[in-house]
CSV table of C-alpha atoms in Angstrom, one decimal:
chain,number,residue,atom,x,y,z
B,1,MET,CA,-10.3,12.6,-94.3
B,2,SER,CA,-12.1,9.3,-94.0
B,3,GLY,CA,-14.2,8.3,-97.1
B,4,ILE,CA,-13.3,11.4,-99.0
B,5,ASN,CA,-11.7,11.1,-102.5
B,6,ASN,CA,-13.4,13.7,-104.7
B,7,ILE,CA,-13.6,17.3,-103.5
B,8,VAL,CA,-15.4,20.2,-105.2
B,9,ILE,CA,-14.7,23.7,-103.7
B,10,LEU,CA,-16.7,26.8,-104.6
B,11,THR,CA,-15.1,30.1,-103.9
B,12,GLY,CA,-16.6,33.6,-103.9
B,13,ALA,CA,-15.7,37.2,-103.2
B,14,GLY,CA,-15.0,36.5,-99.5
B,15,VAL,CA,-11.8,34.6,-100.5
B,16,SER,CA,-10.3,37.6,-102.3
B,17,ALA,CA,-11.6,40.3,-99.9
B,18,GLU,CA,-8.5,40.0,-97.7
B,19,SER,CA,-6.4,40.8,-100.7
B,20,GLY,CA,-8.2,44.1,-101.0
B,21,ILE,CA,-10.5,43.2,-103.9
B,22,ASP,CA,-14.0,44.7,-103.4
B,23,THR,CA,-16.7,42.2,-102.6
B,24,PHE,CA,-19.8,41.9,-104.8
B,25,ARG,CA,-22.6,43.3,-102.7
B,26,ASP,CA,-21.1,44.5,-99.3
B,27,ALA,CA,-21.6,48.0,-98.1
B,28,GLY,CA,-19.0,50.2,-99.7
B,29,GLY,CA,-18.3,47.5,-102.3
B,30,LEU,CA,-17.8,47.6,-106.0
B,31,TRP,CA,-21.4,47.7,-107.1
B,32,GLU,CA,-22.5,50.6,-105.0
B,33,GLN,CA,-20.6,53.0,-107.3
B,34,HIS,CA,-22.3,51.6,-110.4
B,35,ARG,CA,-25.7,50.0,-110.8
B,36,VAL,CA,-25.3,46.5,-112.0
B,37,GLU,CA,-27.5,47.4,-115.0
B,38,ASP,CA,-25.0,50.1,-116.0
B,39,VAL,CA,-21.9,47.9,-116.2
B,40,ALA,CA,-22.7,44.2,-116.1
B,41,THR,CA,-25.3,43.4,-118.7
B,42,PRO,CA,-25.1,42.9,-122.5
B,43,GLU,CA,-27.7,45.7,-122.7
B,44,ALA,CA,-25.4,48.1,-120.8
B,45,PHE,CA,-22.5,47.3,-123.2
B,46,ALA,CA,-24.7,47.9,-126.2
B,47,ARG,CA,-26.0,51.2,-124.7
B,48,ASP,CA,-22.8,52.7,-123.4
B,49,PRO,CA,-19.7,50.6,-124.3
B,50,ASP,CA,-17.3,53.4,-123.2
B,51,LEU,CA,-18.7,53.3,-119.7
B,52,VAL,CA,-18.5,49.5,-119.5
B,53,LEU,CA,-15.0,49.3,-121.0
B,54,ARG,CA,-13.6,52.1,-118.6
B,55,PHE,CA,-15.1,50.3,-115.6
B,56,TYR,CA,-13.5,47.0,-116.6
B,57,ASP,CA,-10.2,48.6,-117.5
B,58,MET,CA,-10.1,50.1,-114.0
B,59,ARG,CA,-10.9,46.7,-112.4
B,60,ARG,CA,-8.3,44.9,-114.6
B,61,ALA,CA,-5.6,47.4,-113.6
B,62,ALA,CA,-6.5,47.2,-109.9
B,63,ILE,CA,-6.5,43.4,-109.8
B,64,GLN,CA,-2.9,43.3,-111.0
B,65,THR,CA,-1.8,45.3,-108.0
B,66,LYS,CA,-3.2,42.7,-105.5
B,67,ARG,CA,-1.6,39.6,-104.1
B,68,PRO,CA,-2.9,36.2,-103.1
B,69,ASN,CA,-3.7,35.8,-99.4
B,70,ALA,CA,-3.5,32.8,-97.0
B,71,ALA,CA,-6.8,31.4,-98.2
B,72,HIS,CA,-5.6,31.3,-101.9
B,73,GLU,CA,-2.3,29.8,-100.8
B,74,ALA,CA,-3.9,27.1,-98.7
B,75,LEU,CA,-6.2,26.0,-101.5
B,76,ALA,CA,-3.2,25.9,-103.9
B,77,ARG,CA,-1.4,23.7,-101.3
B,78,LEU,CA,-4.4,21.4,-101.2
B,79,ASP,CA,-4.6,21.3,-105.0
B,80,ALA,CA,-1.0,20.2,-105.2
B,81,ALA,CA,-1.1,17.6,-102.4
B,82,TRP,CA,-4.6,16.0,-102.8
B,83,PRO,CA,-4.3,12.6,-104.5
B,84,GLY,CA,-7.9,12.3,-105.5
B,85,GLU,CA,-10.1,14.4,-107.7
B,86,LEU,CA,-10.3,18.1,-106.8
B,87,LEU,CA,-12.0,21.0,-108.6
B,88,ILE,CA,-12.0,24.6,-107.5
B,89,VAL,CA,-14.9,26.5,-109.0
B,90,THR,CA,-14.5,30.2,-108.5
B,91,GLN,CA,-17.0,32.9,-109.0
B,92,ASN,CA,-14.2,35.4,-108.8
B,93,VAL,CA,-12.8,37.0,-111.9
B,94,ASP,CA,-9.4,37.8,-110.5
B,95,ASP,CA,-6.4,35.6,-111.0
B,96,LEU,CA,-5.3,35.2,-107.4
B,97,HIS,CA,-6.0,31.4,-107.3
B,98,GLU,CA,-3.7,30.9,-110.2
B,99,ARG,CA,-1.0,33.2,-108.8
B,100,ALA,CA,-1.1,31.2,-105.6
B,101,GLY,CA,-0.5,28.1,-107.7
B,102,ALA,CA,-3.9,26.4,-108.1
B,103,LYS,CA,-4.2,24.4,-111.3
B,104,ARG,CA,-7.5,22.4,-111.0
B,105,LEU,CA,-9.6,25.5,-111.5
B,106,ILE,CA,-12.7,26.7,-113.4
B,107,HIS,CA,-13.7,30.4,-113.6
B,108,ILE,CA,-17.4,30.1,-113.8
B,109,HIS,CA,-17.9,33.9,-114.4
B,110,GLY,CA,-14.9,34.4,-116.7
B,111,GLU,CA,-11.7,36.4,-116.0
B,112,HIS,CA,-10.7,40.0,-115.9
B,113,LEU,CA,-7.3,39.3,-117.4
B,114,ASN,CA,-8.9,37.9,-120.6
B,115,ALA,CA,-10.5,39.6,-123.6
B,116,TRP,CA,-13.1,37.9,-125.7
B,117,CYS,CA,-13.4,38.6,-129.4
B,118,THR,CA,-17.0,38.7,-130.5
B,119,ALA,CA,-15.9,38.3,-134.1
B,120,CYS,CA,-13.9,35.1,-133.9
B,121,ASP,CA,-14.8,33.8,-130.4
B,122,ALA,CA,-11.2,33.7,-129.3
B,123,ARG,CA,-10.2,34.4,-125.7
B,124,SER,CA,-6.8,36.1,-125.3
B,125,ARG,CA,-4.8,37.0,-122.2
B,126,TRP,CA,-5.3,40.7,-121.7
B,127,THR,CA,-3.6,42.9,-119.1
B,128,GLY,CA,-4.0,46.3,-120.8
B,129,THR,CA,-7.0,48.5,-121.6
B,130,LEU,CA,-9.8,47.9,-124.1
B,131,ILE,CA,-11.2,51.5,-124.3
B,132,GLU,CA,-9.1,52.2,-127.4
B,133,ARG,CA,-10.8,49.3,-129.3
B,134,PRO,CA,-7.6,47.4,-130.0
B,135,ALA,CA,-7.4,44.6,-132.6
B,136,CYS,CA,-8.0,41.0,-131.7
B,137,PRO,CA,-4.6,39.1,-131.3
B,138,ALA,CA,-6.2,36.1,-132.9
B,139,CYS,CA,-8.1,37.4,-136.0
B,140,GLY,CA,-7.0,41.1,-136.3
B,141,ALA,CA,-10.5,42.5,-136.1
B,142,ALA,CA,-10.6,45.9,-134.5
B,143,GLY,CA,-13.1,47.0,-132.0
B,144,MET,CA,-14.6,43.6,-131.4
B,145,LEU,CA,-13.0,42.8,-128.0
B,146,ARG,CA,-15.0,42.8,-124.8
B,147,PRO,CA,-14.2,41.8,-121.2
B,148,ASP,CA,-14.3,38.0,-120.9
B,149,VAL,CA,-16.6,38.3,-117.9
B,150,VAL,CA,-20.0,36.7,-117.6
B,151,TRP,CA,-22.6,39.4,-117.3
B,152,PHE,CA,-26.1,39.1,-115.9
B,153,GLY,CA,-28.3,37.3,-118.3
B,154,GLU,CA,-25.4,35.3,-119.8
B,155,MET,CA,-24.6,31.7,-119.4
B,156,PRO,CA,-21.8,30.8,-116.9
B,157,TYR,CA,-18.8,28.9,-118.2
B,158,ARG,CA,-18.2,25.1,-118.3
B,159,MET,CA,-21.4,24.2,-116.4
B,160,ASP,CA,-21.4,20.6,-117.8
B,161,GLU,CA,-18.0,19.9,-116.3
B,162,ILE,CA,-19.0,21.5,-113.0
B,163,TYR,CA,-22.2,19.5,-112.6
B,164,ALA,CA,-20.3,16.3,-113.5
B,165,ALA,CA,-17.8,17.0,-110.8
B,166,LEU,CA,-20.6,17.7,-108.3
B,167,ASN,CA,-22.2,14.4,-109.1
B,168,ARG,CA,-19.0,12.6,-108.3
B,169,ALA,CA,-18.1,14.6,-105.2
B,170,ASP,CA,-17.7,13.1,-101.8
B,171,LEU,CA,-17.3,16.5,-100.2
B,172,PHE,CA,-18.5,20.0,-101.4
B,173,VAL,CA,-17.1,23.1,-99.7
B,174,SER,CA,-18.4,26.6,-100.2
B,175,ILE,CA,-16.0,29.4,-99.2
B,176,GLY,CA,-16.7,33.1,-99.0
B,177,THR,CA,-19.9,33.1,-101.0
B,178,SER,CA,-23.2,35.0,-100.4
B,179,GLY,CA,-25.4,32.1,-101.5
B,180,ALA,CA,-27.3,34.7,-103.6
B,181,VAL,CA,-26.0,34.2,-107.1
B,182,TYR,CA,-27.3,31.3,-109.2
B,183,PRO,CA,-26.4,28.8,-110.5
B,184,ALA,CA,-23.6,28.6,-108.0
B,185,ALA,CA,-25.9,29.0,-105.0
B,186,GLY,CA,-27.6,25.8,-106.1
B,187,PHE,CA,-24.4,23.7,-106.1
B,188,VAL,CA,-24.8,22.6,-102.5
B,189,ARG,CA,-28.2,21.0,-103.2
B,190,GLU,CA,-26.7,19.3,-106.3
B,191,ALA,CA,-23.9,17.9,-104.2
B,192,ARG,CA,-26.3,16.8,-101.5
B,193,GLN,CA,-28.4,14.9,-104.0
B,194,SER,CA,-25.3,12.9,-105.0
B,195,GLY,CA,-24.6,12.0,-101.4
B,196,ALA,CA,-21.7,14.4,-100.7
B,197,ARG,CA,-20.9,15.9,-97.4
B,198,THR,CA,-21.2,19.7,-97.4
B,199,LEU,CA,-19.3,22.4,-95.5
B,200,GLU,CA,-19.6,26.2,-95.5
B,201,LEU,CA,-16.7,28.4,-94.6
B,202,ASN,CA,-17.9,32.0,-94.6
B,203,MET,CA,-17.7,35.2,-92.6
B,204,GLU,CA,-21.3,34.8,-91.7
B,205,PRO,CA,-24.1,32.4,-92.6
B,206,SER,CA,-24.9,32.7,-96.3
B,207,GLN,CA,-28.4,32.8,-97.7
B,208,GLY,CA,-28.1,29.0,-98.3
B,209,SER,CA,-26.4,28.1,-95.0
B,210,HIS,CA,-29.2,25.8,-93.9
B,211,TRP,CA,-28.4,23.4,-96.8
B,212,PHE,CA,-25.0,22.6,-95.4
B,213,ASP,CA,-24.2,19.7,-93.0
B,214,ALA,CA,-21.7,22.0,-91.2
B,215,ALA,CA,-20.6,25.6,-91.2
B,216,ARG,CA,-17.7,27.5,-89.8
B,217,HIS,CA,-17.7,31.3,-89.6
B,218,GLY,CA,-14.8,33.7,-89.7
B,219,SER,CA,-12.3,35.1,-92.1
B,220,ALA,CA,-11.3,33.0,-95.1
B,221,GLY,CA,-7.6,33.7,-94.3
B,222,ALA,CA,-8.0,32.0,-90.9
B,223,LEU,CA,-10.6,29.3,-91.7
B,224,VAL,CA,-9.3,27.9,-95.0
B,225,PRO,CA,-5.6,27.2,-93.9
B,226,ALA,CA,-6.9,25.4,-90.8
B,227,TRP,CA,-9.4,23.3,-92.8
B,228,VAL,CA,-6.7,22.4,-95.4
B,229,ASP,CA,-4.5,21.3,-92.6
B,230,GLU,CA,-7.3,19.0,-91.3
B,231,VAL,CA,-7.9,17.6,-94.8
B,232,LEU,CA,-4.2,16.8,-95.4
B,233,GLY,CA,-3.9,15.4,-91.9
B,234,GLN,CA,-1.4,17.9,-90.7
């Protein structure tokens, strides 16, 4: 693509929906069965840790049964082939981008397949359950592990790196996001202020769709591979 060297891509639940992972706020989605306040806040964890740990244990197990789809695979292909700067910032806490092969990646909201020790601050790969209060692999403390997922009221990860990349970006692309969850919903405006072109790929117009220079609507599994082919000149 002419004049494009640095690309920042934001991905949301719409990228993983075709892999069978529940989207964040859709009808029938994950959060209808549990109020956000019951499973995704520090206060909920303090109030009823067993409920929160069971909920995340179920999600961790479910994610491991899913597979990357065409959108994940296309972004991994772009990551491997793009000669300039590229950063994929995902709001998703699954590992499907990695399993597809993406390397230049930040999980802004953490990862289901990690556990965070609140005693020593270590993050450890974790594919089993946490309900039995296992010991931390790093420090040995028992009962101090929690899901390494950013809950409401907590600070998203690696924001300085993300804003630095947005300020260098020539192109910002938002894929499969609602445009409702901040700070990610504000990334398009940050990129625009730096002079980047902006593109939305989404099933339908997001809440922030009017901020984008261009938008394409449809499934991520169809839109993303076609867009990557364009970018790579195929």
